Amino acid sequence: MRYLILSDMHANWEAFEVILRRARRKRFDSILVLGDLVGYGAAPNQVVEAVRRMAPRLIVVRGNHDKVASGLDPGTNFNQTALTAAQWTADRLTSANLRYVRELPEGPVEVAPGLAICHGSPLDEDTYVFSDIDAFEIFSSFDTPVTFFGHTHIPSLFSLEGKRLGVTALRGGSGSIQLDPKGRYLINPGSIGQPRDRDPRASYMTYDSRRRLVRWYRLPYPVLAAQKRILKAGLPHALADRLAIGA
Ligand code: ZN
């Protein structure tokens, strides 16, 4: 099976559109979306509608911003900027899109035997997986061999091959990694709408499960147009500024 893996679009239509155009979706058997369709960016309806159009090949989980923007979570752990954006989003989503976001499933979701997706950690959808210690805790109690996750906005790959715990930062324009059939992996495709690894380009991945091949990609997109949309919407300036530096 060939999978297209998309995460953390955060209502950034300019970034999402470039990826949808370039990724040649027809080549994929299934599209995996790892949550945070909305929040921060100023085009929530466009992004949600593009995701909805991916059905029936779509498998999706909700993110923390999807929960706050759709009223499932009060966002008490959000900073003021994130909360302002979530409330702005709640006011703008059409009722059909709001309902869709509210009904997104909680991860982890098993996509196929041995393959799962989640937003944060497979043990808790809101927990960040940043370090090898975080990954080790998951490997100790969650035994699905390959899990794709999002939430940190940092493209990365954690592995447990035999007793060896590994971390690979997925830097640069694109690349590929062959997974060991006996290894276990936690893999983050990075963020489409708000990259945070000091590379402003939109990030996504593909996975060919027969060849066990993960490929990652970075694509430039019209950052200025996304920033203008944010400012025109009256959203906090910081949300526009960070897109230019990928932070
Ligand atoms: Zn996110």
PDB file of C-alpha atoms and ligand atoms in Angstrom:
ATOM      1  CA  MET A   1       0.000   0.000   0.000  1.00  0.00           C
ATOM      2  CA  ARG A   2       1.131   3.510  -0.765  1.00  0.00           C
ATOM      3  CA  TYR A   3       0.264   6.152   1.810  1.00  0.00           C
ATOM      4  CA  LEU A   4       0.353   9.930   1.639  1.00  0.00           C
ATOM      5  CA  ILE A   5       0.888  11.320   5.150  1.00  0.00           C
ATOM      6  CA  LEU A   6      -0.212  14.846   6.045  1.00  0.00           C
ATOM      7  CA  SER A   7      -0.182  16.571   9.422  1.00  0.00           C
ATOM      8  CA  ASP A   8      -0.778  19.867  11.185  1.00  0.00           C
ATOM      9  CA  MET A   9      -2.174  21.913   8.332  1.00  0.00           C
ATOM     10  CA  HIS A  10      -3.403  24.513  10.818  1.00  0.00           C
ATOM     11  CA  ALA A  11      -5.747  26.285   8.399  1.00  0.00           C
ATOM     12  CA  ASN A  12      -2.862  27.312   6.146  1.00  0.00           C
ATOM     13  CA  TRP A  13      -4.479  26.974   2.741  1.00  0.00           C
ATOM     14  CA  GLU A  14      -1.527  28.377   0.801  1.00  0.00           C
ATOM     15  CA  ALA A  15       0.744  25.607   2.126  1.00  0.00           C
ATOM     16  CA  PHE A  16      -1.839  22.835   1.874  1.00  0.00           C
ATOM     17  CA  GLU A  17      -2.761  23.732  -1.700  1.00  0.00           C
ATOM     18  CA  VAL A  18       0.851  23.456  -2.872  1.00  0.00           C
ATOM     19  CA  ILE A  19       1.178  20.019  -1.330  1.00  0.00           C
ATOM     20  CA  LEU A  20      -2.123  18.795  -2.738  1.00  0.00           C
ATOM     21  CA  ARG A  21      -1.049  19.933  -6.181  1.00  0.00           C
ATOM     22  CA  ARG A  22       2.427  18.415  -5.990  1.00  0.00           C
ATOM     23  CA  ALA A  23       1.765  15.137  -4.193  1.00  0.00           C
ATOM     24  CA  ARG A  24      -0.215  13.597  -7.062  1.00  0.00           C
ATOM     25  CA  ARG A  25      -2.789  12.037  -4.784  1.00  0.00           C
ATOM     26  CA  LYS A  26      -4.015   9.518  -7.371  1.00  0.00           C
ATOM     27  CA  ARG A  27      -0.804   7.585  -6.868  1.00  0.00           C
ATOM     28  CA  PHE A  28      -1.752   6.777  -3.279  1.00  0.00           C
ATOM     29  CA  ASP A  29      -4.031   4.043  -2.006  1.00  0.00           C
ATOM     30  CA  SER A  30      -4.758   5.912   1.201  1.00  0.00           C
ATOM     31  CA  ILE A  31      -4.269   9.384   2.694  1.00  0.00           C
ATOM     32  CA  LEU A  32      -3.424   9.597   6.391  1.00  0.00           C
ATOM     33  CA  VAL A  33      -4.126  12.902   8.165  1.00  0.00           C
ATOM     34  CA  LEU A  34      -2.656  13.221  11.663  1.00  0.00           C
ATOM     35  CA  GLY A  35      -4.759  16.046  13.059  1.00  0.00           C
ATOM     36  CA  ASP A  36      -4.752  19.805  13.642  1.00  0.00           C
ATOM     37  CA  LEU A  37      -6.586  20.657  10.467  1.00  0.00           C
ATOM     38  CA  VAL A  38      -7.392  24.045  11.991  1.00  0.00           C
ATOM     39  CA  GLY A  39      -6.044  26.576  14.492  1.00  0.00           C
ATOM     40  CA  TYR A  40      -3.461  29.378  13.955  1.00  0.00           C
ATOM     41  CA  GLY A  41      -4.129  29.932  10.242  1.00  0.00           C
ATOM     42  CA  ALA A  42      -6.872  31.947   8.594  1.00  0.00           C
ATOM     43  CA  ALA A  43      -8.373  29.485   6.087  1.00  0.00           C
ATOM     44  CA  PRO A  44     -10.084  26.835   8.235  1.00  0.00           C
ATOM     45  CA  ASN A  45     -13.021  26.137   5.922  1.00  0.00           C
ATOM     46  CA  GLN A  46     -10.840  25.666   2.846  1.00  0.00           C
ATOM     47  CA  VAL A  47      -8.570  23.213   4.643  1.00  0.00           C
ATOM     48  CA  VAL A  48     -11.398  21.217   6.252  1.00  0.00           C
ATOM     49  CA  GLU A  49     -13.260  20.986   2.945  1.00  0.00           C
ATOM     50  CA  ALA A  50     -10.147  19.760   1.119  1.00  0.00           C
ATOM     51  CA  VAL A  51      -9.694  17.045   3.753  1.00  0.00           C
ATOM     52  CA  ARG A  52     -13.361  16.063   3.523  1.00  0.00           C
ATOM     53  CA  ARG A  53     -13.001  15.649  -0.231  1.00  0.00           C
ATOM     54  CA  MET A  54     -10.303  13.004   0.333  1.00  0.00           C
ATOM     55  CA  ALA A  55     -12.905  10.476   1.484  1.00  0.00           C
ATOM     56  CA  PRO A  56     -13.161   7.499   0.986  1.00  0.00           C
ATOM     57  CA  ARG A  57      -9.386   7.033   0.851  1.00  0.00           C
ATOM     58  CA  LEU A  58      -8.941   9.204   3.937  1.00  0.00           C
ATOM     59  CA  ILE A  59      -8.011   8.009   7.434  1.00  0.00           C
ATOM     60  CA  VAL A  60      -7.865  10.898   9.888  1.00  0.00           C
ATOM     61  CA  VAL A  61      -7.464  11.575  13.618  1.00  0.00           C
ATOM     62  CA  ARG A  62      -8.191  14.765  15.516  1.00  0.00           C
ATOM     63  CA  GLY A  63      -5.590  17.130  16.970  1.00  0.00           C
ATOM     64  CA  ASN A  64      -5.677  19.282  20.098  1.00  0.00           C
ATOM     65  CA  HIS A  65      -6.530  22.414  18.087  1.00  0.00           C
ATOM     66  CA  ASP A  66      -9.411  20.594  16.394  1.00  0.00           C
ATOM     67  CA  LYS A  67     -10.802  19.798  19.841  1.00  0.00           C
ATOM     68  CA  VAL A  68     -10.530  23.352  21.174  1.00  0.00           C
ATOM     69  CA  ALA A  69     -11.841  25.011  17.985  1.00  0.00           C
ATOM     70  CA  SER A  70     -14.862  22.697  17.909  1.00  0.00           C
ATOM     71  CA  GLY A  71     -15.705  23.166  21.581  1.00  0.00           C
ATOM     72  CA  LEU A  72     -14.741  19.675  22.782  1.00  0.00           C
ATOM     73  CA  ASP A  73     -11.987  21.063  25.006  1.00  0.00           C
ATOM     74  CA  PRO A  74     -11.964  24.491  26.737  1.00  0.00           C
ATOM     75  CA  GLY A  75      -8.284  24.978  25.867  1.00  0.00           C
ATOM     76  CA  THR A  76      -7.208  25.726  29.434  1.00  0.00           C
ATOM     77  CA  ASN A  77      -3.655  24.635  28.576  1.00  0.00           C
ATOM     78  CA  PHE A  78      -3.500  26.891  25.482  1.00  0.00           C
ATOM     79  CA  ASN A  79      -1.551  30.148  25.495  1.00  0.00           C
ATOM     80  CA  GLN A  80      -3.478  33.330  24.705  1.00  0.00           C
ATOM     81  CA  THR A  81      -2.453  33.389  21.031  1.00  0.00           C
ATOM     82  CA  ALA A  82      -3.560  29.800  20.443  1.00  0.00           C
ATOM     83  CA  LEU A  83      -6.807  30.395  22.315  1.00  0.00           C
ATOM     84  CA  THR A  84      -7.580  33.564  20.346  1.00  0.00           C
ATOM     85  CA  ALA A  85      -7.024  31.634  17.108  1.00  0.00           C
ATOM     86  CA  ALA A  86      -9.195  28.732  18.280  1.00  0.00           C
ATOM     87  CA  GLN A  87     -12.060  31.073  19.164  1.00  0.00           C
ATOM     88  CA  TRP A  88     -11.686  32.905  15.853  1.00  0.00           C
ATOM     89  CA  THR A  89     -11.835  29.506  14.099  1.00  0.00           C
ATOM     90  CA  ALA A  90     -14.943  28.417  16.016  1.00  0.00           C
ATOM     91  CA  ASP A  91     -16.702  31.607  14.888  1.00  0.00           C
ATOM     92  CA  ARG A  92     -15.749  31.122  11.220  1.00  0.00           C
ATOM     93  CA  LEU A  93     -16.226  27.401  10.562  1.00  0.00           C
ATOM     94  CA  THR A  94     -19.450  26.609   8.747  1.00  0.00           C
ATOM     95  CA  SER A  95     -21.778  24.469  10.823  1.00  0.00           C
ATOM     96  CA  ALA A  96     -21.083  21.423   8.622  1.00  0.00           C
ATOM     97  CA  ASN A  97     -17.314  21.892   8.961  1.00  0.00           C
ATOM     98  CA  LEU A  98     -17.566  22.496  12.704  1.00  0.00           C
ATOM     99  CA  ARG A  99     -19.517  19.263  13.097  1.00  0.00           C
ATOM    100  CA  TYR A 100     -16.978  17.413  10.955  1.00  0.00           C
ATOM    101  CA  VAL A 101     -14.073  18.685  13.070  1.00  0.00           C
ATOM    102  CA  ARG A 102     -15.887  17.857  16.311  1.00  0.00           C
ATOM    103  CA  GLU A 103     -16.501  14.295  15.136  1.00  0.00           C
ATOM    104  CA  LEU A 104     -12.945  13.528  14.031  1.00  0.00           C
ATOM    105  CA  PRO A 105     -11.806  10.305  15.732  1.00  0.00           C
ATOM    106  CA  GLU A 106      -9.367  10.178  18.616  1.00  0.00           C
ATOM    107  CA  GLY A 107      -6.054   8.454  17.916  1.00  0.00           C
ATOM    108  CA  PRO A 108      -4.453   6.040  17.846  1.00  0.00           C
ATOM    109  CA  VAL A 109      -6.272   4.519  14.869  1.00  0.00           C
ATOM    110  CA  GLU A 110      -5.034   1.288  13.336  1.00  0.00           C
ATOM    111  CA  VAL A 111      -4.696   1.863   9.594  1.00  0.00           C
ATOM    112  CA  ALA A 112      -3.612  -1.700   8.735  1.00  0.00           C
ATOM    113  CA  PRO A 113      -2.105  -4.522  10.779  1.00  0.00           C
ATOM    114  CA  GLY A 114       1.111  -3.146  12.281  1.00  0.00           C
ATOM    115  CA  LEU A 115       0.464   0.452  11.181  1.00  0.00           C
ATOM    116  CA  ALA A 116      -1.176   3.168  13.292  1.00  0.00           C
ATOM    117  CA  ILE A 117      -1.640   6.934  13.307  1.00  0.00           C
ATOM    118  CA  CYS A 118      -2.128   9.386  16.161  1.00  0.00           C
ATOM    119  CA  HIS A 119      -1.779  13.123  16.807  1.00  0.00           C
ATOM    120  CA  GLY A 120       0.509  13.356  19.866  1.00  0.00           C
ATOM    121  CA  SER A 121       1.494  10.045  21.405  1.00  0.00           C
ATOM    122  CA  PRO A 122      -0.261   6.714  20.847  1.00  0.00           C
ATOM    123  CA  LEU A 123      -0.608   6.614  24.644  1.00  0.00           C
ATOM    124  CA  ASP A 124      -2.240  10.055  24.828  1.00  0.00           C
ATOM    125  CA  GLU A 125      -3.362  12.188  21.900  1.00  0.00           C
ATOM    126  CA  ASP A 126      -2.265  15.461  23.548  1.00  0.00           C
ATOM    127  CA  THR A 127       1.240  14.410  24.659  1.00  0.00           C
ATOM    128  CA  TYR A 128       4.282  15.636  22.732  1.00  0.00           C
ATOM    129  CA  VAL A 129       6.914  13.157  21.546  1.00  0.00           C
ATOM    130  CA  PHE A 130      10.136  15.165  21.302  1.00  0.00           C
ATOM    131  CA  SER A 131      12.893  12.951  22.646  1.00  0.00           C
ATOM    132  CA  ASP A 132      14.217   9.421  22.578  1.00  0.00           C
ATOM    133  CA  ILE A 133      13.082   9.124  26.213  1.00  0.00           C
ATOM    134  CA  ASP A 134       9.513   9.985  25.185  1.00  0.00           C
ATOM    135  CA  ALA A 135       9.794   7.429  22.373  1.00  0.00           C
ATOM    136  CA  PHE A 136      11.227   4.734  24.639  1.00  0.00           C
ATOM    137  CA  GLU A 137       8.282   5.041  27.000  1.00  0.00           C
ATOM    138  CA  ILE A 138       5.940   4.452  24.063  1.00  0.00           C
ATOM    139  CA  PHE A 139       7.962   1.523  22.675  1.00  0.00           C
ATOM    140  CA  SER A 140       7.728  -0.062  26.158  1.00  0.00           C
ATOM    141  CA  SER A 141       3.957  -0.203  26.204  1.00  0.00           C
ATOM    142  CA  PHE A 142       2.598   0.243  22.646  1.00  0.00           C
ATOM    143  CA  ASP A 143       3.654  -2.553  20.350  1.00  0.00           C
ATOM    144  CA  THR A 144       2.430  -1.483  16.904  1.00  0.00           C
ATOM    145  CA  PRO A 145       5.594  -1.609  14.751  1.00  0.00           C
ATOM    146  CA  VAL A 146       5.027   1.555  12.712  1.00  0.00           C
ATOM    147  CA  THR A 147       3.201   4.627  14.034  1.00  0.00           C
ATOM    148  CA  PHE A 148       2.968   8.000  12.339  1.00  0.00           C
ATOM    149  CA  PHE A 149       2.347  10.933  14.676  1.00  0.00           C
ATOM    150  CA  GLY A 150       2.236  14.742  14.530  1.00  0.00           C
ATOM    151  CA  HIS A 151       1.772  17.516  17.115  1.00  0.00           C
ATOM    152  CA  THR A 152       5.430  18.637  17.523  1.00  0.00           C
ATOM    153  CA  HIS A 153       5.670  20.017  13.957  1.00  0.00           C
ATOM    154  CA  ILE A 154       9.199  18.586  13.756  1.00  0.00           C
ATOM    155  CA  PRO A 155       9.932  15.947  11.110  1.00  0.00           C
ATOM    156  CA  SER A 156      11.637  13.124  12.960  1.00  0.00           C
ATOM    157  CA  LEU A 157      12.007   9.380  13.214  1.00  0.00           C
ATOM    158  CA  PHE A 158      12.475   7.386  16.421  1.00  0.00           C
ATOM    159  CA  SER A 159      13.467   3.759  16.096  1.00  0.00           C
ATOM    160  CA  LEU A 160      13.976   0.698  18.223  1.00  0.00           C
ATOM    161  CA  GLU A 161      16.030  -1.828  16.285  1.00  0.00           C
ATOM    162  CA  GLY A 162      16.915  -4.738  18.557  1.00  0.00           C
ATOM    163  CA  LYS A 163      17.865  -2.964  21.777  1.00  0.00           C
ATOM    164  CA  ARG A 164      19.157   0.113  19.960  1.00  0.00           C
ATOM    165  CA  LEU A 165      17.128   3.278  20.363  1.00  0.00           C
ATOM    166  CA  GLY A 166      17.693   5.773  17.559  1.00  0.00           C
ATOM    167  CA  VAL A 167      16.635   9.325  16.697  1.00  0.00           C
ATOM    168  CA  THR A 168      16.882  10.723  13.189  1.00  0.00           C
ATOM    169  CA  ALA A 169      16.159  14.382  12.469  1.00  0.00           C
ATOM    170  CA  LEU A 170      14.781  14.531   8.944  1.00  0.00           C
ATOM    171  CA  ARG A 171      16.507  17.627   7.625  1.00  0.00           C
ATOM    172  CA  GLY A 172      16.972  18.955   4.138  1.00  0.00           C
ATOM    173  CA  GLY A 173      14.741  19.074   1.100  1.00  0.00           C
ATOM    174  CA  SER A 174      13.837  15.433   0.818  1.00  0.00           C
ATOM    175  CA  GLY A 175      15.141  11.994   1.609  1.00  0.00           C
ATOM    176  CA  SER A 176      14.189   8.422   2.312  1.00  0.00           C
ATOM    177  CA  ILE A 177      14.631   5.782   4.975  1.00  0.00           C
ATOM    178  CA  GLN A 178      14.117   2.058   4.641  1.00  0.00           C
ATOM    179  CA  LEU A 179      12.494   0.534   7.730  1.00  0.00           C
ATOM    180  CA  ASP A 180      13.818  -2.715   9.162  1.00  0.00           C
ATOM    181  CA  PRO A 181      11.039  -5.337   9.192  1.00  0.00           C
ATOM    182  CA  LYS A 182      12.020  -6.282  12.749  1.00  0.00           C
ATOM    183  CA  GLY A 183      12.330  -2.708  14.021  1.00  0.00           C
ATOM    184  CA  ARG A 184       9.735  -0.436  15.602  1.00  0.00           C
ATOM    185  CA  TYR A 185       9.209   3.146  14.553  1.00  0.00           C
ATOM    186  CA  LEU A 186       7.549   6.396  15.581  1.00  0.00           C
ATOM    187  CA  ILE A 187       7.631   8.768  12.632  1.00  0.00           C
ATOM    188  CA  ASN A 188       6.595  12.406  12.376  1.00  0.00           C
ATOM    189  CA  PRO A 189       6.064  13.925   8.903  1.00  0.00           C
ATOM    190  CA  GLY A 190       6.398  17.479  10.242  1.00  0.00           C
ATOM    191  CA  SER A 191       3.836  20.211   9.729  1.00  0.00           C
ATOM    192  CA  ILE A 192       2.288  21.504   6.553  1.00  0.00           C
ATOM    193  CA  GLY A 193       0.886  24.741   7.918  1.00  0.00           C
ATOM    194  CA  GLN A 194       3.309  25.801  10.641  1.00  0.00           C
ATOM    195  CA  PRO A 195       6.758  24.127  10.488  1.00  0.00           C
ATOM    196  CA  ARG A 196       8.836  24.606  13.652  1.00  0.00           C
ATOM    197  CA  ASP A 197      12.258  23.244  12.719  1.00  0.00           C
ATOM    198  CA  ARG A 198      13.595  26.549  11.397  1.00  0.00           C
ATOM    199  CA  ASP A 199      12.751  25.529   7.838  1.00  0.00           C
ATOM    200  CA  PRO A 200       9.669  27.464   6.673  1.00  0.00           C
ATOM    201  CA  ARG A 201       8.857  25.032   3.858  1.00  0.00           C
ATOM    202  CA  ALA A 202       5.775  22.821   4.182  1.00  0.00           C
ATOM    203  CA  SER A 203       6.581  19.263   5.209  1.00  0.00           C
ATOM    204  CA  TYR A 204       4.951  15.926   4.366  1.00  0.00           C
ATOM    205  CA  MET A 205       5.728  12.239   3.880  1.00  0.00           C
ATOM    206  CA  THR A 206       4.887   9.159   1.892  1.00  0.00           C
ATOM    207  CA  TYR A 207       5.117   5.536   2.980  1.00  0.00           C
ATOM    208  CA  ASP A 208       5.216   2.448   0.788  1.00  0.00           C
ATOM    209  CA  SER A 209       4.383  -0.383   3.188  1.00  0.00           C
ATOM    210  CA  ARG A 210       5.376  -3.180   0.778  1.00  0.00           C
ATOM    211  CA  ARG A 211       8.868  -1.745   0.301  1.00  0.00           C
ATOM    212  CA  ARG A 212       8.910  -0.363   3.868  1.00  0.00           C
ATOM    213  CA  LEU A 213      10.108   2.915   2.433  1.00  0.00           C
ATOM    214  CA  VAL A 214       9.482   6.295   4.081  1.00  0.00           C
ATOM    215  CA  ARG A 215      10.143   9.414   2.016  1.00  0.00           C
ATOM    216  CA  TRP A 216       9.996  12.970   3.289  1.00  0.00           C
ATOM    217  CA  TYR A 217       9.595  16.168   1.336  1.00  0.00           C
ATOM    218  CA  ARG A 218       9.766  19.922   1.873  1.00  0.00           C
ATOM    219  CA  LEU A 219       7.993  22.321  -0.457  1.00  0.00           C
ATOM    220  CA  PRO A 220       8.182  26.094  -0.597  1.00  0.00           C
ATOM    221  CA  TYR A 221       4.812  27.825  -0.710  1.00  0.00           C
ATOM    222  CA  PRO A 222       3.617  31.468  -0.851  1.00  0.00           C
ATOM    223  CA  VAL A 223       4.285  32.324   2.807  1.00  0.00           C
ATOM    224  CA  LEU A 224       3.532  35.990   2.213  1.00  0.00           C
ATOM    225  CA  ALA A 225      -0.008  35.209   1.036  1.00  0.00           C
ATOM    226  CA  ALA A 226      -0.667  33.063   4.134  1.00  0.00           C
ATOM    227  CA  GLN A 227       0.698  35.846   6.344  1.00  0.00           C
ATOM    228  CA  LYS A 228      -1.477  38.473   4.641  1.00  0.00           C
ATOM    229  CA  ARG A 229      -4.552  36.312   5.152  1.00  0.00           C
ATOM    230  CA  ILE A 230      -3.743  35.981   8.879  1.00  0.00           C
ATOM    231  CA  LEU A 231      -3.253  39.714   9.324  1.00  0.00           C
ATOM    232  CA  LYS A 232      -6.345  40.583   7.312  1.00  0.00           C
ATOM    233  CA  ALA A 233      -8.355  38.257   9.552  1.00  0.00           C
ATOM    234  CA  GLY A 234      -7.188  40.203  12.592  1.00  0.00           C
ATOM    235  CA  LEU A 235      -5.411  37.197  14.079  1.00  0.00           C
ATOM    236  CA  PRO A 236      -2.305  37.833  16.249  1.00  0.00           C
ATOM    237  CA  HIS A 237       0.742  39.088  14.298  1.00  0.00           C
ATOM    238  CA  ALA A 238       2.952  36.422  15.870  1.00  0.00           C
ATOM    239  CA  LEU A 239       1.064  33.774  13.898  1.00  0.00           C
ATOM    240  CA  ALA A 240       2.087  35.446  10.638  1.00  0.00           C
ATOM    241  CA  ASP A 241       5.660  36.214  11.722  1.00  0.00           C
ATOM    242  CA  ARG A 242       6.553  32.651  12.711  1.00  0.00           C
ATOM    243  CA  LEU A 243       5.675  31.265   9.260  1.00  0.00           C
ATOM    244  CA  ALA A 244       8.579  33.176   7.695  1.00  0.00           C
ATOM    245  CA  ILE A 245      11.167  31.544   9.929  1.00  0.00           C
ATOM    246  CA  GLY A 246       9.604  28.131  10.465  1.00  0.00           C
ATOM    247  CA  ALA A 247       9.315  28.454  14.226  1.00  0.00           C
TER     248      ALA A 247
HETATM  249 ZN    ZN B   1      -0.300  21.259  15.611  1.00  0.00          ZN
END
